[in-house]
Amino acid sequence: MLLCIVFRLWSVVGTEPRTGKSAIILGLMELLSRNIERVAFFRPLIDVSPGEFEIDNTINLIKHHYHLDYDYEEMYAYTVTEASQLIALGKHEELHEKILEKYNNLAAKSDFVLCEGVELEGAAASFDFDMNVEIGNNLGAPFLLVAGGQGKTVEEIVRAVKVYYEALAERSCDIAGTIVNRAAPEAVESICTRLETDRIVGEWPVYVVPDDESLGNPSVGEIARLLNAEILYGEENLTRHVRGFTIAAMQLRNLLGRIEYGSLIISAGDRSDVVLACLAAVESSTMPNISGIMLTGGLVPESPVQRVIEGFQNSIPIIAVNENTFEAAIRVDNIHATITPDNTRKINQALAVFERNIDMDTLSEKIIQTKSTIVTPKMFESQLLQRAKADKQHIVLPEGETDRILRAAEILTRREVV
């Protein structure tokens, strides 16, 4: 007897890097968790540096926020580096077999698996599209497309979605819907109308989520972590969002006029006058509230100044880095915001934005009530192999002359599992 187990699965892929996909993943997990008992999260490939104890932020976020009872190692198959090495060696079969094995192990413990694709920048962009498509099709997963809308016109967004839809259609991919994320608020209605009236998205649902500045801004804690900064004061306020930065390379009378709400003040560590002036500005009802202070050059305030700082209640974060002011400013400017497990403020905001702009009932019905019956050759082989290894015996197969049956039987025989 041949058993074919079909697990409910969606694959979320972005049209490009930095579409704000982690916020969409959060919203989808929230929706799924309300309706399904055991929801798992899986990333076939993660873009981290192997051997450096770096972990994938999205897996870490979803695992901790939703208290998923899976080991971190169960929730991904390979790093991008490992996958690239296997492909370079011509080991495509090994790559996809391991991904499918990891997915099947996770799916066996779950009622639904939400899968996220990988998006890379630069020359690797074509690699991630091909890999996402091949992996998604092998898993039999419908694709939910997340398109980036930040800084783009309506025409640019529509064109990008159309190109991606056509590429997926050429690969015989199942498409479950589209979410345009981080669009200009004033363009939301126009984007939706164009995608629907031009019949680009077909019968599948399309949603447009406006850009939310707070989700795109890094927190002081993120900046401190990425710059390996020492946290001197205000550790309890590291989740404050940084909207921009101001370099304090001027006299106080000029600096105070340039302080803006949510800014990070970057100053040489020996400018105690800047530190004290900024702390006083925070306490002032007539000055904009800054997010924090970064001291550069490996210098920190001396003891008399430290005593004054300690007298301020609920201090803003003050962090210190070894780089000089110019280098530190460049690094801060290159930081892209993420949503971390400890930033409940940003998590709650992401969920609120998702719920305000997504028809939760319609999407819930689409996800939960629709079961995929796709069984790809790779899925078929994997399921057959696992059962045969568990209990070696003769297996009588229906459709004994079809290609997929013959191919699977050959693999079983070659691997001596029957």
Short mmCIF file of C-alpha atoms in Angstrom, two decimals:
data_model
loop_
_atom_site.label_atom_id
_atom_site.label_comp_id
_atom_site.label_asym_id
_atom_site.label_seq_id
_atom_site.Cartn_x
_atom_site.Cartn_y
_atom_site.Cartn_z
CA MET A 1 0.00 0.00 0.00
CA LEU A 2 1.33 3.46 -0.93
CA LEU A 3 0.55 6.32 1.43
CA CYS A 4 0.86 9.86 0.17
CA ILE A 5 0.92 12.38 3.00
CA VAL A 6 0.22 15.95 1.92
CA PHE A 7 1.08 18.71 4.37
CA ARG A 8 -0.29 22.21 4.04
CA LEU A 9 2.49 24.55 3.01
CA TRP A 10 3.01 28.07 1.70
CA SER A 11 6.26 29.54 0.44
CA VAL A 12 6.79 33.29 0.89
CA VAL A 13 9.24 34.85 -1.57
CA GLY A 14 10.29 38.44 -2.18
CA THR A 15 10.84 40.09 -5.54
CA GLU A 16 14.06 41.64 -4.20
CA PRO A 17 16.00 42.09 -0.95
CA ARG A 18 14.70 44.38 1.79
CA THR A 19 11.00 44.21 0.99
CA GLY A 20 10.16 44.16 4.70
CA LYS A 21 9.29 40.48 4.38
CA SER A 22 9.93 39.71 8.06
CA ALA A 23 6.96 41.92 9.01
CA ILE A 24 4.78 40.00 6.55
CA ILE A 25 6.04 36.69 7.94
CA LEU A 26 5.07 37.87 11.43
CA GLY A 27 1.57 38.74 10.24
CA LEU A 28 1.12 35.40 8.50
CA MET A 29 2.33 33.49 11.55
CA GLU A 30 -0.13 35.45 13.69
CA LEU A 31 -2.97 34.57 11.36
CA LEU A 32 -2.00 30.90 11.19
CA SER A 33 -1.47 30.56 14.94
CA ARG A 34 -5.00 31.78 15.59
CA ASN A 35 -6.50 29.04 13.44
CA ILE A 36 -4.09 26.11 13.41
CA GLU A 37 -2.67 24.31 16.44
CA ARG A 38 0.79 23.33 15.23
CA VAL A 39 2.40 25.84 12.88
CA ALA A 40 6.05 25.45 11.88
CA PHE A 41 8.42 27.85 10.14
CA PHE A 42 11.08 26.68 7.70
CA ARG A 43 13.82 28.36 5.66
CA PRO A 44 15.48 25.99 3.18
CA LEU A 45 18.44 28.38 2.85
CA ILE A 46 19.73 30.99 5.28
CA ASP A 47 22.19 33.74 4.44
CA VAL A 48 24.54 33.63 7.42
CA SER A 49 28.26 33.06 7.78
CA PRO A 50 28.90 29.39 8.62
CA GLY A 51 31.15 28.67 11.56
CA GLU A 52 30.82 32.15 13.08
CA PHE A 53 27.93 31.34 15.43
CA GLU A 54 25.69 33.73 13.49
CA ILE A 55 22.02 32.80 13.53
CA ASP A 56 19.23 33.68 11.13
CA ASN A 57 17.25 36.59 12.53
CA THR A 58 13.88 35.61 11.05
CA ILE A 59 14.06 32.06 12.41
CA ASN A 60 15.15 33.42 15.78
CA LEU A 61 12.30 35.96 15.76
CA ILE A 62 9.54 33.51 14.82
CA LYS A 63 10.81 30.72 17.08
CA HIS A 64 10.90 32.92 20.18
CA HIS A 65 7.87 35.12 19.60
CA TYR A 66 5.57 32.18 18.85
CA HIS A 67 7.29 29.80 21.28
CA LEU A 68 7.81 27.15 18.61
CA ASP A 69 8.85 23.82 20.04
CA TYR A 70 11.43 23.06 17.36
CA ASP A 71 15.21 23.20 17.53
CA TYR A 72 16.84 26.00 15.56
CA GLU A 73 18.70 23.44 13.41
CA GLU A 74 15.38 21.83 12.41
CA MET A 75 14.13 25.07 10.88
CA TYR A 76 16.61 25.35 8.01
CA ALA A 77 18.54 23.04 5.68
CA TYR A 78 21.66 24.84 4.43
CA THR A 79 23.44 28.15 4.52
CA VAL A 80 23.69 29.90 1.15
CA THR A 81 27.44 29.24 1.16
CA GLU A 82 26.93 25.50 1.70
CA ALA A 83 24.28 25.35 -1.03
CA SER A 84 26.52 27.22 -3.47
CA GLN A 85 29.36 24.78 -2.82
CA LEU A 86 27.12 21.77 -3.49
CA ILE A 87 25.88 23.32 -6.73
CA ALA A 88 29.45 24.09 -7.82
CA LEU A 89 30.31 20.41 -7.26
CA GLY A 90 27.29 19.30 -9.29
CA LYS A 91 25.54 17.83 -6.25
CA HIS A 92 22.07 19.14 -7.03
CA GLU A 93 20.37 15.90 -6.01
CA GLU A 94 22.06 15.91 -2.62
CA LEU A 95 21.05 19.53 -2.07
CA HIS A 96 17.37 18.99 -2.78
CA GLU A 97 17.17 15.66 -1.00
CA LYS A 98 18.46 17.23 2.22
CA ILE A 99 16.05 20.16 1.93
CA LEU A 100 13.13 17.83 1.39
CA GLU A 101 14.24 15.59 4.24
CA LYS A 102 14.47 18.53 6.65
CA TYR A 103 11.07 19.78 5.51
CA ASN A 104 9.44 16.36 5.88
CA ASN A 105 10.84 15.96 9.39
CA LEU A 106 9.40 19.33 10.37
CA ALA A 107 6.10 18.75 8.61
CA ALA A 108 5.62 15.42 10.41
CA LYS A 109 5.36 17.38 13.67
CA SER A 110 3.14 20.13 12.26
CA ASP A 111 -0.25 20.91 10.79
CA PHE A 112 1.05 23.73 8.58
CA VAL A 113 4.50 24.85 7.48
CA LEU A 114 5.21 28.44 6.49
CA CYS A 115 8.31 28.49 4.31
CA GLU A 116 10.39 31.58 3.49
CA GLY A 117 12.64 31.93 0.48
CA VAL A 118 16.02 33.64 0.43
CA GLU A 119 16.76 36.99 -1.21
CA LEU A 120 20.33 37.98 -2.03
CA GLU A 121 21.80 41.21 -3.33
CA GLY A 122 23.99 42.02 -6.31
CA ALA A 123 25.18 39.33 -8.67
CA ALA A 124 23.59 36.58 -6.56
CA ALA A 125 20.05 37.85 -7.24
CA SER A 126 19.48 35.47 -10.17
CA PHE A 127 20.70 32.58 -8.01
CA ASP A 128 18.05 33.19 -5.35
CA PHE A 129 15.21 33.33 -7.89
CA ASP A 130 16.20 30.03 -9.48
CA MET A 131 16.72 28.39 -6.10
CA ASN A 132 13.46 29.65 -4.62
CA VAL A 133 11.51 28.39 -7.62
CA GLU A 134 13.22 25.01 -7.73
CA ILE A 135 12.89 24.45 -3.99
CA GLY A 136 9.28 25.64 -3.88
CA ASN A 137 8.26 23.41 -6.77
CA ASN A 138 10.03 20.41 -5.25
CA LEU A 139 8.13 20.96 -2.02
CA GLY A 140 4.87 21.44 -3.90
CA ALA A 141 4.37 24.84 -2.27
CA PRO A 142 2.18 27.65 -3.59
CA PHE A 143 4.08 30.95 -3.72
CA LEU A 144 2.99 34.08 -1.88
CA LEU A 145 4.80 36.96 -3.54
CA VAL A 146 6.03 39.92 -1.47
CA ALA A 147 6.95 42.88 -3.66
CA GLY A 148 8.87 45.89 -2.38
CA GLY A 149 7.21 49.26 -2.84
CA GLN A 150 9.53 51.63 -1.01
CA GLY A 151 10.71 54.54 -3.15
CA LYS A 152 8.97 53.22 -6.27
CA THR A 153 6.29 54.62 -8.53
CA VAL A 154 3.06 52.78 -9.24
CA GLU A 155 4.33 51.90 -12.71
CA GLU A 156 7.59 50.46 -11.37
CA ILE A 157 5.76 48.28 -8.85
CA VAL A 158 3.24 46.99 -11.39
CA ARG A 159 6.03 46.21 -13.85
CA ALA A 160 8.05 44.30 -11.22
CA VAL A 161 5.06 42.19 -10.17
CA LYS A 162 4.19 41.45 -13.80
CA VAL A 163 7.73 40.32 -14.60
CA TYR A 164 7.83 38.06 -11.55
CA TYR A 165 4.39 36.55 -12.29
CA GLU A 166 5.41 35.78 -15.85
CA ALA A 167 8.65 34.17 -14.67
CA LEU A 168 6.79 32.02 -12.13
CA ALA A 169 4.19 31.03 -14.73
CA GLU A 170 6.95 29.89 -17.10
CA ARG A 171 8.20 27.58 -14.34
CA SER A 172 4.68 26.16 -13.74
CA CYS A 173 4.57 27.55 -10.21
CA ASP A 174 1.37 27.80 -8.20
CA ILE A 175 0.79 31.39 -7.08
CA ALA A 176 -1.27 31.98 -3.94
CA GLY A 177 -1.36 35.77 -3.87
CA THR A 178 0.63 39.00 -3.77
CA ILE A 179 1.45 41.52 -1.05
CA VAL A 180 3.05 44.81 -2.06
CA ASN A 181 4.84 46.01 1.06
CA ARG A 182 6.19 49.43 2.09
CA ALA A 183 4.32 51.31 -0.64
CA ALA A 184 3.81 55.08 -0.50
CA PRO A 185 0.57 55.60 1.48
CA GLU A 186 -0.92 57.84 -1.20
CA ALA A 187 -0.31 55.18 -3.88
CA VAL A 188 -1.94 52.19 -2.14
CA GLU A 189 -5.29 52.40 -3.94
CA SER A 190 -3.71 53.04 -7.34
CA ILE A 191 -1.39 50.03 -7.03
CA CYS A 192 -4.25 47.73 -6.07
CA THR A 193 -6.42 49.00 -8.92
CA ARG A 194 -3.69 48.63 -11.53
CA LEU A 195 -2.75 45.09 -10.51
CA GLU A 196 -6.38 44.00 -10.61
CA THR A 197 -7.61 45.88 -13.70
CA ASP A 198 -4.54 44.91 -15.74
CA ARG A 199 -5.29 41.30 -14.78
CA ILE A 200 -1.71 40.79 -13.70
CA VAL A 201 -2.57 38.88 -10.52
CA GLY A 202 -5.46 36.89 -12.00
CA GLU A 203 -7.91 35.52 -9.47
CA TRP A 204 -5.44 35.54 -6.61
CA PRO A 205 -5.78 38.07 -3.79
CA VAL A 206 -3.58 41.16 -3.80
CA TYR A 207 -2.91 43.43 -0.83
CA VAL A 208 -0.94 46.65 -0.55
CA VAL A 209 0.66 47.59 2.78
CA PRO A 210 1.79 51.22 3.18
CA ASP A 211 5.26 52.05 4.40
CA ASP A 212 5.57 52.53 8.15
CA GLU A 213 8.62 54.59 9.06
CA SER A 214 9.03 53.05 12.51
CA LEU A 215 9.47 49.55 11.04
CA GLY A 216 12.18 50.78 8.68
CA ASN A 217 14.21 52.48 11.39
CA PRO A 218 16.83 50.55 13.39
CA SER A 219 16.77 50.65 17.16
CA VAL A 220 19.69 51.86 19.27
CA GLY A 221 20.12 48.24 20.35
CA GLU A 222 20.44 47.03 16.75
CA ILE A 223 23.07 49.68 16.06
CA ALA A 224 24.98 48.76 19.21
CA ARG A 225 24.94 45.07 18.30
CA LEU A 226 26.04 45.56 14.70
CA LEU A 227 28.83 47.98 15.64
CA ASN A 228 29.88 45.87 18.63
CA ALA A 229 29.41 48.94 20.81
CA GLU A 230 29.81 49.10 24.56
CA ILE A 231 26.57 50.06 26.30
CA LEU A 232 27.43 52.65 28.92
CA TYR A 233 24.00 53.84 30.05
CA GLY A 234 20.31 53.35 29.31
CA GLU A 235 20.33 49.65 28.56
CA GLU A 236 16.61 49.49 29.39
CA ASN A 237 15.87 51.90 26.51
CA LEU A 238 17.75 50.20 23.68
CA THR A 239 14.53 49.65 21.71
CA ARG A 240 14.23 53.37 20.97
CA HIS A 241 14.03 53.88 17.20
CA VAL A 242 16.64 55.93 15.36
CA ARG A 243 15.17 58.08 12.58
CA GLY A 244 18.52 59.60 11.59
CA PHE A 245 21.80 60.80 13.04
CA THR A 246 23.55 64.10 13.72
CA ILE A 247 27.32 64.46 13.96
CA ALA A 248 28.23 66.79 16.82
CA ALA A 249 31.32 68.41 15.30
CA MET A 250 30.34 71.97 16.17
CA GLN A 251 29.84 74.23 19.15
CA LEU A 252 26.84 73.64 21.37
CA ARG A 253 24.88 76.66 20.20
CA ASN A 254 24.99 75.28 16.66
CA LEU A 255 24.36 71.67 17.67
CA LEU A 256 21.24 72.40 19.71
CA GLY A 257 19.60 74.02 16.72
CA ARG A 258 20.17 70.87 14.64
CA ILE A 259 18.79 68.29 17.06
CA GLU A 260 15.78 66.50 15.59
CA TYR A 261 13.25 64.08 17.01
CA GLY A 262 14.50 60.49 17.01
CA SER A 263 18.08 61.33 16.04
CA LEU A 264 21.20 59.57 17.25
CA ILE A 265 23.87 62.07 18.28
CA ILE A 266 27.34 60.92 17.19
CA SER A 267 30.18 62.64 19.01
CA ALA A 268 33.81 62.15 19.95
CA GLY A 269 34.01 60.45 23.33
CA ASP A 270 35.85 63.35 24.95
CA ARG A 271 33.08 65.87 24.20
CA SER A 272 31.52 65.82 27.67
CA ASP A 273 29.80 69.12 26.89
CA VAL A 274 27.85 67.43 24.10
CA VAL A 275 26.79 64.54 26.34
CA LEU A 276 25.55 66.80 29.13
CA ALA A 277 23.82 69.17 26.72
CA CYS A 278 21.98 66.28 25.05
CA LEU A 279 20.86 64.85 28.39
CA ALA A 280 19.59 68.28 29.39
CA ALA A 281 17.76 68.57 26.06
CA VAL A 282 15.99 65.28 26.74
CA GLU A 283 14.67 66.67 30.03
CA SER A 284 13.57 69.92 28.37
CA SER A 285 9.94 70.22 27.27
CA THR A 286 10.94 72.60 24.48
CA MET A 287 13.51 70.35 22.76
CA PRO A 288 12.97 67.36 20.42
CA ASN A 289 13.50 63.99 22.08
CA ILE A 290 16.60 62.21 20.75
CA SER A 291 17.04 58.43 20.64
CA GLY A 292 20.54 58.12 22.04
CA ILE A 293 24.18 59.16 22.00
CA MET A 294 27.10 57.35 20.36
CA LEU A 295 30.60 58.19 21.58
CA THR A 296 33.46 57.49 19.17
CA GLY A 297 37.22 56.98 19.27
CA GLY A 298 37.14 54.50 22.14
CA LEU A 299 36.76 57.38 24.61
CA VAL A 300 34.25 57.54 27.47
CA PRO A 301 33.31 60.30 29.95
CA GLU A 302 35.59 60.76 32.95
CA SER A 303 34.46 60.08 36.52
CA PRO A 304 33.10 63.57 37.39
CA VAL A 305 30.98 63.57 34.23
CA GLN A 306 29.82 60.00 34.88
CA ARG A 307 28.45 61.07 38.26
CA VAL A 308 26.37 63.74 36.56
CA ILE A 309 25.07 61.28 33.95
CA GLU A 310 24.06 58.80 36.64
CA GLY A 311 21.88 61.47 38.21
CA PHE A 312 19.54 61.56 35.20
CA GLN A 313 16.55 59.28 35.69
CA ASN A 314 15.64 56.81 32.93
CA SER A 315 18.62 57.85 30.82
CA ILE A 316 18.62 57.59 27.05
CA PRO A 317 21.08 54.98 25.73
CA ILE A 318 24.71 56.08 25.58
CA ILE A 319 26.95 53.69 23.65
CA ALA A 320 30.66 53.79 22.76
CA VAL A 321 32.58 52.49 19.73
CA ASN A 322 36.26 52.34 18.83
CA GLU A 323 35.87 53.80 15.33
CA ASN A 324 36.40 57.47 14.69
CA THR A 325 33.38 59.69 14.15
CA PHE A 326 33.44 59.56 10.34
CA GLU A 327 33.76 55.75 10.17
CA ALA A 328 31.06 55.26 12.79
CA ALA A 329 28.66 57.55 10.93
CA ILE A 330 29.17 55.62 7.68
CA ARG A 331 28.48 52.31 9.42
CA VAL A 332 25.32 53.66 11.05
CA ASP A 333 24.11 54.98 7.70
CA ASN A 334 24.54 51.53 6.12
CA ILE A 335 22.49 49.70 8.74
CA HIS A 336 19.19 48.20 7.60
CA ALA A 337 16.54 47.74 10.25
CA THR A 338 15.41 44.30 11.40
CA ILE A 339 12.76 43.07 13.80
CA THR A 340 14.43 41.28 16.70
CA PRO A 341 12.73 39.02 19.29
CA ASP A 342 13.38 41.47 22.14
CA ASN A 343 11.84 44.46 20.36
CA THR A 344 8.20 43.93 21.35
CA ARG A 345 7.38 47.49 20.38
CA LYS A 346 8.35 46.89 16.75
CA ILE A 347 6.73 43.44 16.71
CA ASN A 348 3.41 44.85 17.89
CA GLN A 349 3.63 47.66 15.35
CA ALA A 350 4.33 45.20 12.52
CA LEU A 351 1.32 43.08 13.49
CA ALA A 352 -0.90 46.16 13.76
CA VAL A 353 0.13 47.38 10.29
CA PHE A 354 -0.49 43.91 8.84
CA GLU A 355 -3.96 43.61 10.35
CA ARG A 356 -4.98 47.11 9.27
CA ASN A 357 -4.16 46.45 5.63
CA ILE A 358 -4.80 42.75 5.08
CA ASP A 359 -8.25 41.19 4.91
CA MET A 360 -7.53 38.61 7.59
CA ASP A 361 -10.74 36.61 7.06
CA THR A 362 -10.26 36.27 3.31
CA LEU A 363 -6.58 35.41 3.56
CA SER A 364 -7.25 32.98 6.41
CA GLU A 365 -9.82 31.17 4.32
CA LYS A 366 -7.45 31.11 1.38
CA ILE A 367 -4.60 29.62 3.40
CA ILE A 368 -6.42 27.27 5.71
CA GLN A 369 -9.20 25.86 3.54
CA THR A 370 -7.09 25.30 0.44
CA LYS A 371 -5.01 22.15 0.49
CA SER A 372 -2.41 21.49 -2.15
CA THR A 373 -2.59 18.05 -3.76
CA ILE A 374 0.66 18.50 -5.65
CA VAL A 375 3.13 15.67 -5.22
CA THR A 376 6.33 16.36 -7.13
CA PRO A 377 8.72 13.57 -8.17
CA LYS A 378 11.17 14.66 -5.49
CA MET A 379 8.45 14.56 -2.80
CA PHE A 380 7.28 11.18 -4.05
CA GLU A 381 10.80 9.72 -3.90
CA SER A 382 11.43 11.09 -0.43
CA GLN A 383 8.22 9.71 1.07
CA LEU A 384 8.80 6.32 -0.50
CA LEU A 385 12.42 6.22 0.65
CA GLN A 386 11.57 7.04 4.27
CA ARG A 387 8.94 4.30 4.48
CA ALA A 388 11.18 1.72 2.88
CA LYS A 389 14.11 2.50 5.18
CA ALA A 390 11.88 2.23 8.21
CA ASP A 391 10.63 -1.23 7.25
CA LYS A 392 12.34 -3.14 4.45
CA GLN A 393 9.76 -5.12 2.50
CA HIS A 394 8.28 -5.66 -0.92
CA ILE A 395 6.24 -2.70 -2.07
CA VAL A 396 3.51 -3.11 -4.66
CA LEU A 397 3.19 0.10 -6.62
CA PRO A 398 0.19 1.18 -8.71
CA GLU A 399 0.83 2.74 -12.10
CA GLY A 400 3.89 0.50 -12.40
CA GLU A 401 4.87 1.73 -15.84
CA THR A 402 4.76 5.48 -15.23
CA ASP A 403 8.01 7.45 -15.23
CA ARG A 404 7.88 8.60 -11.61
CA ILE A 405 7.17 5.06 -10.34
CA LEU A 406 10.02 3.54 -12.33
CA ARG A 407 12.42 6.30 -11.32
CA ALA A 408 11.54 5.96 -7.63
CA ALA A 409 11.87 2.17 -7.79
CA GLU A 410 15.32 2.50 -9.36
CA ILE A 411 16.48 4.81 -6.57
CA LEU A 412 15.15 2.46 -3.88
CA THR A 413 16.94 -0.50 -5.43
CA ARG A 414 20.21 1.40 -5.90
CA ARG A 415 20.16 2.52 -2.26
CA GLU A 416 19.41 -1.02 -1.04
CA VAL A 417 16.39 -0.07 1.00
CA VAL A 418 14.08 -2.72 -0.51
#
